[in-house]
Amino acid sequence: MVKTDQKATAQLEKPTTFDLNSYLKEQKALVETALDQSLAIGIPEKIYESMRYSLLAGGKRLRPILCLATCRLTGGSTEMAMPTACALEMIHTMSLIHDDLPAMDNDDYRRGKLTNHKVYGEDVAILAGDGLLAYAFEYVANKTDNVAPENIIKVIARLGNTVGAEGLVGGQVLDLESEGKTDITAETLSFIHTHKTGALLETSVVTGAILAGASAEEIIKLTKYSQNIGLAFQIIDDILDITATDEQLGKTAGKDLAAQKATYPSLWGLEKSQAEAEKLIAEALDQLASYGEAAEPLRAIAKFIVTRNH
Ligand code: GRG
């Protein structure tokens, strides 16, 4: 094994008394309650039911939890960040609804449940995604309290950039264009994933810091932290598509292989992909050095990303 890998492994294996399972359970419960309260059934009922079906279907709630944790780390509060945390999950959920459509990945299951279009039909699923996307912006603008207005505007602009052609939409288009091609380079794959998956994870961390009024220097470190965990997250996602079961994933495993999709394991093999993910996480942890104990949640989440099995 090369030196950097040994260093990375040592970083990841550093003992800690922080109980990530209890932390995630407690934070997830907070987020679930806030999401449930964020969207009441209105008229026409069907669209609200469809939006709530996917929004409240479970999932790890990683993006809101990252946003809340970063806001608290940089001097803000849970309350300041909760509307943005909910909006991040609304955006993530809408991207999953659209990603699962027959015109895109054509999936029947998501988060262990039938996909939105399987329950409500394609027409309503598209509109549920659109509804959630629009509502995310409205929710941040209307519900954020005790934050300087210029920081709320920064958050809204950042969310827009993350969703659009410079973010999720751009990544998804290149992903669709790359399907079935056998000559995808590591650069193209990196573009797809930094846009499709990394951008929203990065924005989850950075918006937490913006809401708290963090310094430019802090935002640079946290950006690097979040870019690294975002890429590592995708590498592990690719690995799990090969090594995990349908039950562990809550969706069909082995789809990348079946669709002949270029993935990190297909480019580098499983072992090198895992080593690269660990190296990225070790570098992410370096960015948190100046925070001491207070950064334990962000450290533990980073480590969880490379050790998760779902
Ligand atoms: C954003 C306007 C707009 C359109 C969507 C379909 C699309 C454009 C983009 C695809 C984005 C996508 C589905 C990326 C994959 C991200 C990913 C790794 C999802 C799985 O995230 P987890 O593991 O899932 O956090 P849970 O279920 O735990 O939330």
mmCIF file of C-alpha atoms and ligand atoms in Angstrom:
data_model
loop_
_atom_site.group_PDB
_atom_site.id
_atom_site.type_symbol
_atom_site.label_atom_id
_atom_site.label_comp_id
_atom_site.label_asym_id
_atom_site.label_seq_id
_atom_site.Cartn_x
_atom_site.Cartn_y
_atom_site.Cartn_z
ATOM 1 C CA MET A 1 0.000 0.000 0.000
ATOM 2 C CA VAL A 2 1.324 3.511 -0.759
ATOM 3 C CA LYS A 3 2.188 5.953 2.042
ATOM 4 C CA THR A 4 -0.808 8.262 1.600
ATOM 5 C CA ASP A 5 -3.196 5.306 1.898
ATOM 6 C CA GLN A 6 -1.623 4.271 5.207
ATOM 7 C CA LYS A 7 -1.927 7.849 6.444
ATOM 8 C CA ALA A 8 -5.540 7.980 5.327
ATOM 9 C CA THR A 9 -6.370 4.689 7.027
ATOM 10 C CA ALA A 10 -4.728 5.868 10.264
ATOM 11 C CA GLN A 11 -6.804 9.089 10.180
ATOM 12 C CA LEU A 12 -10.009 7.114 9.682
ATOM 13 C CA GLU A 13 -9.212 4.680 12.463
ATOM 14 C CA LYS A 14 -8.397 7.339 15.093
ATOM 15 C CA PRO A 15 -10.436 6.411 18.196
ATOM 16 C CA THR A 16 -13.285 8.725 19.193
ATOM 17 C CA THR A 17 -15.927 8.661 21.904
ATOM 18 C CA PHE A 18 -18.436 10.470 19.675
ATOM 19 C CA ASP A 19 -21.557 8.313 19.219
ATOM 20 C CA LEU A 20 -22.529 8.878 15.600
ATOM 21 C CA ASN A 21 -25.478 6.466 15.649
ATOM 22 C CA SER A 22 -27.208 8.329 18.496
ATOM 23 C CA TYR A 23 -26.344 11.664 16.887
ATOM 24 C CA LEU A 24 -27.774 10.688 13.492
ATOM 25 C CA LYS A 25 -30.883 9.200 15.103
ATOM 26 C CA GLU A 26 -31.534 12.370 17.112
ATOM 27 C CA GLN A 27 -30.795 14.744 14.193
ATOM 28 C CA LYS A 28 -32.881 12.668 11.795
ATOM 29 C CA ALA A 29 -35.838 12.824 14.199
ATOM 30 C CA LEU A 30 -35.533 16.643 14.330
ATOM 31 C CA VAL A 31 -35.462 16.830 10.532
ATOM 32 C CA GLU A 32 -38.391 14.393 10.102
ATOM 33 C CA THR A 33 -40.565 16.511 12.399
ATOM 34 C CA ALA A 34 -39.635 19.723 10.593
ATOM 35 C CA LEU A 35 -40.277 18.157 7.170
ATOM 36 C CA ASP A 36 -43.641 16.801 8.274
ATOM 37 C CA GLN A 37 -44.642 20.278 9.473
ATOM 38 C CA SER A 38 -43.245 22.017 6.395
ATOM 39 C CA LEU A 39 -45.882 20.807 3.954
ATOM 40 C CA ALA A 40 -49.568 20.413 4.827
ATOM 41 C CA ILE A 41 -52.121 18.794 2.512
ATOM 42 C CA GLY A 42 -53.785 21.451 0.356
ATOM 43 C CA ILE A 43 -55.942 21.471 -2.745
ATOM 44 C CA PRO A 44 -55.743 19.614 -5.068
ATOM 45 C CA GLU A 45 -55.013 16.895 -2.509
ATOM 46 C CA LYS A 46 -53.397 14.527 -4.988
ATOM 47 C CA ILE A 47 -50.371 16.714 -5.677
ATOM 48 C CA TYR A 48 -49.745 17.384 -1.989
ATOM 49 C CA GLU A 49 -50.071 13.667 -1.218
ATOM 50 C CA SER A 50 -47.603 12.841 -3.968
ATOM 51 C CA MET A 51 -45.120 15.488 -2.717
ATOM 52 C CA ARG A 52 -45.458 14.265 0.886
ATOM 53 C CA TYR A 53 -45.195 10.602 -0.200
ATOM 54 C CA SER A 54 -41.633 11.112 -1.402
ATOM 55 C CA LEU A 55 -40.585 13.857 1.021
ATOM 56 C CA LEU A 56 -41.496 11.710 4.029
ATOM 57 C CA ALA A 57 -40.307 8.366 2.602
ATOM 58 C CA GLY A 58 -37.244 8.141 4.839
ATOM 59 C CA GLY A 59 -33.680 8.277 3.629
ATOM 60 C CA LYS A 60 -30.619 9.205 5.640
ATOM 61 C CA ARG A 61 -31.393 12.969 5.680
ATOM 62 C CA LEU A 62 -27.672 13.547 5.220
ATOM 63 C CA ARG A 63 -28.004 16.933 3.504
ATOM 64 C CA PRO A 64 -30.158 18.610 6.180
ATOM 65 C CA ILE A 65 -28.040 17.064 8.936
ATOM 66 C CA LEU A 66 -24.864 18.461 7.322
ATOM 67 C CA CYS A 67 -26.438 21.910 7.021
ATOM 68 C CA LEU A 68 -27.565 21.979 10.665
ATOM 69 C CA ALA A 69 -24.217 20.650 11.927
ATOM 70 C CA THR A 70 -22.214 23.218 9.970
ATOM 71 C CA CYS A 71 -24.433 26.094 11.053
ATOM 72 C CA ARG A 72 -23.951 25.158 14.722
ATOM 73 C CA LEU A 73 -20.196 24.594 14.240
ATOM 74 C CA THR A 74 -19.740 28.085 12.826
ATOM 75 C CA GLY A 75 -21.712 29.896 15.539
ATOM 76 C CA GLY A 76 -25.327 29.645 14.352
ATOM 77 C CA SER A 77 -28.289 27.664 15.688
ATOM 78 C CA THR A 78 -30.511 24.781 14.613
ATOM 79 C CA GLU A 79 -33.443 27.190 14.248
ATOM 80 C CA MET A 80 -31.541 29.496 11.871
ATOM 81 C CA ALA A 81 -30.736 26.602 9.526
ATOM 82 C CA MET A 82 -33.863 24.420 9.714
ATOM 83 C CA PRO A 83 -35.810 26.047 6.815
ATOM 84 C CA THR A 84 -32.742 25.664 4.555
ATOM 85 C CA ALA A 85 -32.197 22.113 5.837
ATOM 86 C CA CYS A 86 -35.793 21.261 4.834
ATOM 87 C CA ALA A 87 -35.351 22.979 1.457
ATOM 88 C CA LEU A 88 -32.218 20.900 0.767
ATOM 89 C CA GLU A 89 -34.214 17.725 1.390
ATOM 90 C CA MET A 90 -37.079 19.003 -0.821
ATOM 91 C CA ILE A 91 -34.569 19.588 -3.634
ATOM 92 C CA HIS A 92 -32.855 16.232 -3.078
ATOM 93 C CA THR A 93 -36.240 14.461 -3.053
ATOM 94 C CA MET A 94 -37.399 16.156 -6.250
ATOM 95 C CA SER A 95 -34.174 15.127 -7.975
ATOM 96 C CA LEU A 96 -34.792 11.511 -6.896
ATOM 97 C CA ILE A 97 -38.402 11.610 -8.186
ATOM 98 C CA HIS A 98 -37.254 12.891 -11.583
ATOM 99 C CA ASP A 99 -34.211 10.583 -11.677
ATOM 100 C CA ASP A 100 -36.483 7.550 -11.174
ATOM 101 C CA LEU A 101 -38.808 8.449 -14.086
ATOM 102 C CA PRO A 102 -38.944 6.157 -17.143
ATOM 103 C CA ALA A 103 -37.315 8.918 -19.236
ATOM 104 C CA MET A 104 -34.291 8.850 -16.919
ATOM 105 C CA ASP A 105 -33.231 5.884 -14.734
ATOM 106 C CA ASN A 106 -36.622 4.114 -14.829
ATOM 107 C CA ASP A 107 -36.635 2.748 -11.296
ATOM 108 C CA ASP A 108 -39.509 1.007 -9.520
ATOM 109 C CA TYR A 109 -38.175 1.336 -5.979
ATOM 110 C CA ARG A 110 -36.621 4.154 -3.976
ATOM 111 C CA ARG A 111 -35.944 4.199 -0.257
ATOM 112 C CA GLY A 112 -37.542 0.761 -0.032
ATOM 113 C CA LYS A 113 -40.881 2.002 -1.404
ATOM 114 C CA LEU A 114 -42.462 2.170 -4.847
ATOM 115 C CA THR A 115 -41.211 5.196 -6.766
ATOM 116 C CA ASN A 116 -43.461 8.243 -7.019
ATOM 117 C CA HIS A 117 -44.507 7.630 -10.634
ATOM 118 C CA LYS A 118 -45.359 3.987 -9.842
ATOM 119 C CA VAL A 119 -47.867 5.216 -7.253
ATOM 120 C CA TYR A 120 -49.172 8.485 -8.744
ATOM 121 C CA GLY A 121 -48.362 8.173 -12.459
ATOM 122 C CA GLU A 122 -45.683 9.935 -14.484
ATOM 123 C CA ASP A 123 -47.653 13.141 -14.972
ATOM 124 C CA VAL A 124 -48.214 13.727 -11.258
ATOM 125 C CA ALA A 125 -44.653 12.611 -10.376
ATOM 126 C CA ILE A 126 -43.174 15.251 -12.697
ATOM 127 C CA LEU A 127 -45.429 17.890 -11.149
ATOM 128 C CA ALA A 128 -44.664 16.708 -7.586
ATOM 129 C CA GLY A 129 -40.971 17.260 -8.363
ATOM 130 C CA ASP A 130 -41.689 20.703 -9.776
ATOM 131 C CA GLY A 131 -43.873 21.539 -6.767
ATOM 132 C CA LEU A 132 -41.178 20.520 -4.290
ATOM 133 C CA LEU A 133 -38.519 22.482 -6.163
ATOM 134 C CA ALA A 134 -40.527 25.703 -6.204
ATOM 135 C CA TYR A 135 -41.592 25.259 -2.584
ATOM 136 C CA ALA A 136 -37.975 24.826 -1.428
ATOM 137 C CA PHE A 137 -37.153 28.414 -2.455
ATOM 138 C CA GLU A 138 -40.406 29.813 -1.072
ATOM 139 C CA TYR A 139 -39.741 28.020 2.211
ATOM 140 C CA VAL A 140 -36.256 29.468 2.727
ATOM 141 C CA ALA A 141 -37.439 32.982 1.858
ATOM 142 C CA ASN A 142 -40.525 32.877 4.103
ATOM 143 C CA LYS A 143 -39.373 30.828 7.075
ATOM 144 C CA THR A 144 -35.767 31.820 7.808
ATOM 145 C CA ASP A 145 -35.548 33.899 11.002
ATOM 146 C CA ASN A 146 -32.690 35.649 12.811
ATOM 147 C CA VAL A 147 -30.424 35.611 9.761
ATOM 148 C CA ALA A 148 -29.167 38.751 8.003
ATOM 149 C CA PRO A 149 -31.260 39.286 4.809
ATOM 150 C CA GLU A 150 -28.119 39.399 2.637
ATOM 151 C CA ASN A 151 -27.165 35.936 3.889
ATOM 152 C CA ILE A 152 -30.652 34.576 3.105
ATOM 153 C CA ILE A 153 -30.284 35.947 -0.435
ATOM 154 C CA LYS A 154 -26.841 34.322 -0.721
ATOM 155 C CA VAL A 155 -28.377 30.991 0.318
ATOM 156 C CA ILE A 156 -31.226 31.291 -2.206
ATOM 157 C CA ALA A 157 -28.788 32.172 -5.015
ATOM 158 C CA ARG A 158 -26.527 29.286 -4.060
ATOM 159 C CA LEU A 159 -29.454 26.835 -4.066
ATOM 160 C CA GLY A 160 -30.491 28.040 -7.541
ATOM 161 C CA ASN A 161 -26.967 27.591 -8.881
ATOM 162 C CA THR A 162 -26.730 24.112 -7.347
ATOM 163 C CA VAL A 163 -29.977 22.914 -8.930
ATOM 164 C CA GLY A 164 -29.490 24.372 -12.418
ATOM 165 C CA ALA A 165 -27.268 23.687 -15.418
ATOM 166 C CA GLU A 166 -24.151 24.491 -13.371
ATOM 167 C CA GLY A 167 -25.166 21.816 -10.862
ATOM 168 C CA LEU A 168 -27.561 18.864 -10.711
ATOM 169 C CA VAL A 169 -29.170 19.462 -14.117
ATOM 170 C CA GLY A 170 -25.775 19.767 -15.880
ATOM 171 C CA GLY A 171 -24.456 16.628 -14.159
ATOM 172 C CA GLN A 172 -27.553 14.642 -15.036
ATOM 173 C CA VAL A 173 -27.426 15.653 -18.723
ATOM 174 C CA LEU A 174 -23.793 14.559 -19.074
ATOM 175 C CA ASP A 175 -24.632 11.349 -17.206
ATOM 176 C CA LEU A 176 -27.461 10.578 -19.660
ATOM 177 C CA GLU A 177 -25.213 11.394 -22.632
ATOM 178 C CA SER A 178 -22.485 9.094 -21.288
ATOM 179 C CA GLU A 179 -24.701 6.028 -20.886
ATOM 180 C CA GLY A 180 -23.583 3.058 -22.983
ATOM 181 C CA LYS A 181 -20.294 4.775 -23.953
ATOM 182 C CA THR A 182 -17.216 2.722 -23.186
ATOM 183 C CA ASP A 183 -14.639 5.532 -23.463
ATOM 184 C CA ILE A 184 -15.665 7.739 -20.531
ATOM 185 C CA THR A 185 -12.605 9.347 -18.910
ATOM 186 C CA ALA A 186 -11.997 9.939 -15.207
ATOM 187 C CA GLU A 187 -12.420 13.701 -15.953
ATOM 188 C CA THR A 188 -15.913 13.203 -17.417
ATOM 189 C CA LEU A 189 -16.900 10.946 -14.550
ATOM 190 C CA SER A 190 -15.650 13.518 -12.076
ATOM 191 C CA PHE A 191 -17.623 16.277 -13.849
ATOM 192 C CA ILE A 192 -20.803 14.189 -13.687
ATOM 193 C CA HIS A 193 -20.462 13.443 -10.022
ATOM 194 C CA THR A 194 -19.231 16.797 -8.766
ATOM 195 C CA HIS A 195 -22.340 18.279 -10.427
ATOM 196 C CA LYS A 196 -24.932 15.551 -9.914
ATOM 197 C CA THR A 197 -24.118 14.535 -6.345
ATOM 198 C CA GLY A 198 -21.285 16.690 -5.014
ATOM 199 C CA ALA A 199 -22.889 20.085 -5.644
ATOM 200 C CA LEU A 200 -25.841 19.541 -3.302
ATOM 201 C CA LEU A 201 -23.685 18.037 -0.554
ATOM 202 C CA GLU A 202 -21.280 20.997 -0.866
ATOM 203 C CA THR A 203 -24.175 23.444 -0.750
ATOM 204 C CA SER A 204 -25.610 21.687 2.314
ATOM 205 C CA VAL A 205 -22.411 22.432 4.226
ATOM 206 C CA VAL A 206 -21.749 25.885 2.784
ATOM 207 C CA THR A 207 -25.295 27.199 3.294
ATOM 208 C CA GLY A 208 -25.059 26.171 6.964
ATOM 209 C CA ALA A 209 -21.927 28.313 7.245
ATOM 210 C CA ILE A 210 -23.438 31.248 5.308
ATOM 211 C CA LEU A 211 -26.513 31.300 7.566
ATOM 212 C CA ALA A 212 -24.270 31.421 10.641
ATOM 213 C CA GLY A 213 -22.291 34.328 9.152
ATOM 214 C CA ALA A 214 -19.040 32.312 8.949
ATOM 215 C CA SER A 215 -15.838 34.042 7.753
ATOM 216 C CA ALA A 216 -14.531 33.663 4.180
ATOM 217 C CA GLU A 217 -11.611 31.645 5.557
ATOM 218 C CA GLU A 218 -13.964 29.203 7.283
ATOM 219 C CA ILE A 219 -16.080 28.878 4.153
ATOM 220 C CA ILE A 220 -12.980 27.958 2.092
ATOM 221 C CA LYS A 221 -12.074 25.133 4.508
ATOM 222 C CA LEU A 222 -15.640 23.872 4.725
ATOM 223 C CA THR A 223 -15.959 23.984 0.932
ATOM 224 C CA LYS A 224 -12.902 21.748 0.598
ATOM 225 C CA TYR A 225 -14.278 19.427 3.314
ATOM 226 C CA SER A 226 -17.626 19.151 1.515
ATOM 227 C CA GLN A 227 -16.127 18.687 -1.971
ATOM 228 C CA ASN A 228 -14.076 15.787 -0.677
ATOM 229 C CA ILE A 229 -16.929 14.091 1.156
ATOM 230 C CA GLY A 230 -19.154 14.613 -1.926
ATOM 231 C CA LEU A 231 -16.767 12.812 -4.262
ATOM 232 C CA ALA A 232 -16.075 10.079 -1.700
ATOM 233 C CA PHE A 233 -19.844 9.658 -1.263
ATOM 234 C CA GLN A 234 -20.264 9.009 -4.987
ATOM 235 C CA ILE A 235 -17.321 6.596 -5.161
ATOM 236 C CA ILE A 236 -18.851 4.588 -2.303
ATOM 237 C CA ASP A 237 -22.268 4.778 -4.006
ATOM 238 C CA ASP A 238 -20.698 3.190 -7.097
ATOM 239 C CA ILE A 239 -19.028 0.509 -4.971
ATOM 240 C CA LEU A 240 -22.288 -0.263 -3.146
ATOM 241 C CA ASP A 241 -24.094 -0.669 -6.461
ATOM 242 C CA ILE A 242 -21.818 -3.695 -6.967
ATOM 243 C CA THR A 243 -21.396 -5.021 -3.433
ATOM 244 C CA ALA A 244 -24.693 -4.275 -1.616
ATOM 245 C CA THR A 245 -28.089 -5.985 -1.845
ATOM 246 C CA ASP A 246 -31.439 -4.506 -2.979
ATOM 247 C CA GLU A 247 -32.550 -4.617 0.675
ATOM 248 C CA GLN A 248 -29.504 -2.679 1.929
ATOM 249 C CA LEU A 249 -29.902 -0.041 -0.793
ATOM 250 C CA GLY A 250 -33.708 0.212 -0.775
ATOM 251 C CA LYS A 251 -33.497 0.194 -4.596
ATOM 252 C CA THR A 252 -32.306 -2.134 -7.337
ATOM 253 C CA ALA A 253 -28.619 -3.013 -6.932
ATOM 254 C CA GLY A 254 -26.340 -3.719 -9.916
ATOM 255 C CA LYS A 255 -28.051 -1.171 -12.180
ATOM 256 C CA ASP A 256 -24.809 0.574 -13.209
ATOM 257 C CA LEU A 257 -23.310 -2.671 -14.437
ATOM 258 C CA ALA A 258 -26.510 -3.637 -16.280
ATOM 259 C CA ALA A 259 -26.678 -0.202 -17.972
ATOM 260 C CA GLN A 260 -22.948 -0.389 -18.807
ATOM 261 C CA LYS A 261 -22.433 2.849 -16.936
ATOM 262 C CA ALA A 262 -18.927 4.148 -16.381
ATOM 263 C CA THR A 263 -18.304 4.188 -12.629
ATOM 264 C CA TYR A 264 -15.246 4.565 -10.414
ATOM 265 C CA PRO A 265 -14.988 0.783 -9.876
ATOM 266 C CA SER A 266 -15.251 0.239 -13.644
ATOM 267 C CA LEU A 267 -12.389 2.714 -14.199
ATOM 268 C CA TRP A 268 -10.170 1.896 -11.223
ATOM 269 C CA GLY A 269 -11.407 -1.416 -9.770
ATOM 270 C CA LEU A 270 -13.002 -1.851 -6.325
ATOM 271 C CA GLU A 271 -9.839 -1.706 -4.219
ATOM 272 C CA LYS A 272 -8.427 1.482 -5.722
ATOM 273 C CA SER A 273 -11.869 3.119 -5.589
ATOM 274 C CA GLN A 274 -12.132 2.379 -1.856
ATOM 275 C CA ALA A 275 -8.572 3.679 -1.279
ATOM 276 C CA GLU A 276 -9.325 6.901 -3.205
ATOM 277 C CA ALA A 277 -12.496 7.467 -1.153
ATOM 278 C CA GLU A 278 -10.540 6.984 2.083
ATOM 279 C CA LYS A 279 -7.855 9.430 0.922
ATOM 280 C CA LEU A 280 -10.493 12.044 0.134
ATOM 281 C CA ILE A 281 -12.051 11.612 3.571
ATOM 282 C CA ALA A 282 -8.651 11.920 5.285
ATOM 283 C CA GLU A 283 -8.085 15.222 3.435
ATOM 284 C CA ALA A 284 -11.593 16.358 4.425
ATOM 285 C CA LEU A 285 -10.735 15.677 8.075
ATOM 286 C CA ASP A 286 -7.594 17.830 7.748
ATOM 287 C CA GLN A 287 -9.818 20.832 6.965
ATOM 288 C CA LEU A 288 -11.509 20.518 10.368
ATOM 289 C CA ALA A 289 -8.311 20.522 12.454
ATOM 290 C CA SER A 290 -8.770 24.060 13.811
ATOM 291 C CA TYR A 291 -12.240 23.330 15.245
ATOM 292 C CA GLY A 292 -11.252 20.748 17.878
ATOM 293 C CA GLU A 293 -14.045 18.766 19.600
ATOM 294 C CA ALA A 294 -16.841 20.908 18.143
ATOM 295 C CA ALA A 295 -16.265 19.387 14.706
ATOM 296 C CA GLU A 296 -16.790 15.786 15.879
ATOM 297 C CA PRO A 297 -20.193 15.504 14.125
ATOM 298 C CA LEU A 298 -18.697 16.586 10.773
ATOM 299 C CA ARG A 299 -15.706 14.273 11.308
ATOM 300 C CA ALA A 300 -17.920 11.312 12.161
ATOM 301 C CA ILE A 301 -20.213 11.953 9.179
ATOM 302 C CA ALA A 302 -17.177 12.029 6.872
ATOM 303 C CA LYS A 303 -15.977 8.692 8.229
ATOM 304 C CA PHE A 304 -19.488 7.229 7.980
ATOM 305 C CA ILE A 305 -19.506 8.045 4.265
ATOM 306 C CA VAL A 306 -16.692 5.564 3.562
ATOM 307 C CA THR A 307 -17.838 2.890 5.984
ATOM 308 C CA ARG A 308 -21.587 2.839 5.216
ATOM 309 C CA ASN A 309 -23.244 -0.197 3.654
ATOM 310 C CA HIS A 310 -26.454 1.499 2.475
HETATM 311 C C1 GRG B 1 -32.713 19.350 -9.899
HETATM 312 C C2 GRG B 1 -34.264 20.516 -11.527
HETATM 313 C C3 GRG B 1 -33.582 19.304 -11.091
HETATM 314 C C4 GRG B 1 -33.758 18.187 -11.807
HETATM 315 C C5 GRG B 1 -33.191 16.903 -11.438
HETATM 316 C C6 GRG B 1 -32.685 14.006 -12.109
HETATM 317 C C7 GRG B 1 -31.728 15.106 -11.871
HETATM 318 C C8 GRG B 1 -32.096 16.464 -12.336
HETATM 319 C C9 GRG B 1 -30.562 14.913 -11.248
HETATM 320 C C10 GRG B 1 -30.166 13.626 -10.665
HETATM 321 C C11 GRG B 1 -29.638 13.857 -9.308
HETATM 322 C C12 GRG B 1 -29.410 12.551 -8.584
HETATM 323 C C13 GRG B 1 -30.529 11.595 -8.434
HETATM 324 C C14 GRG B 1 -28.200 12.300 -8.069
HETATM 325 C C15 GRG B 1 -27.885 11.111 -7.272
HETATM 326 C C16 GRG B 1 -27.613 11.556 -5.876
HETATM 327 C C17 GRG B 1 -27.521 10.405 -4.925
HETATM 328 C C18 GRG B 1 -26.197 9.777 -4.708
HETATM 329 C C19 GRG B 1 -28.610 10.013 -4.271
HETATM 330 C C20 GRG B 1 -28.645 9.084 -3.142
HETATM 331 O O1 GRG B 1 -28.492 9.900 -1.985
HETATM 332 P P1 GRG B 1 -28.620 9.301 -0.536
HETATM 333 O O2 GRG B 1 -27.815 8.042 -0.436
HETATM 334 O O3 GRG B 1 -30.152 8.907 -0.516
HETATM 335 O O4 GRG B 1 -28.323 10.368 0.448
HETATM 336 P P2 GRG B 1 -31.193 8.972 0.698
HETATM 337 O O5 GRG B 1 -32.333 8.120 0.224
HETATM 338 O O6 GRG B 1 -30.527 8.420 1.927
HETATM 339 O O7 GRG B 1 -31.589 10.395 0.845
#
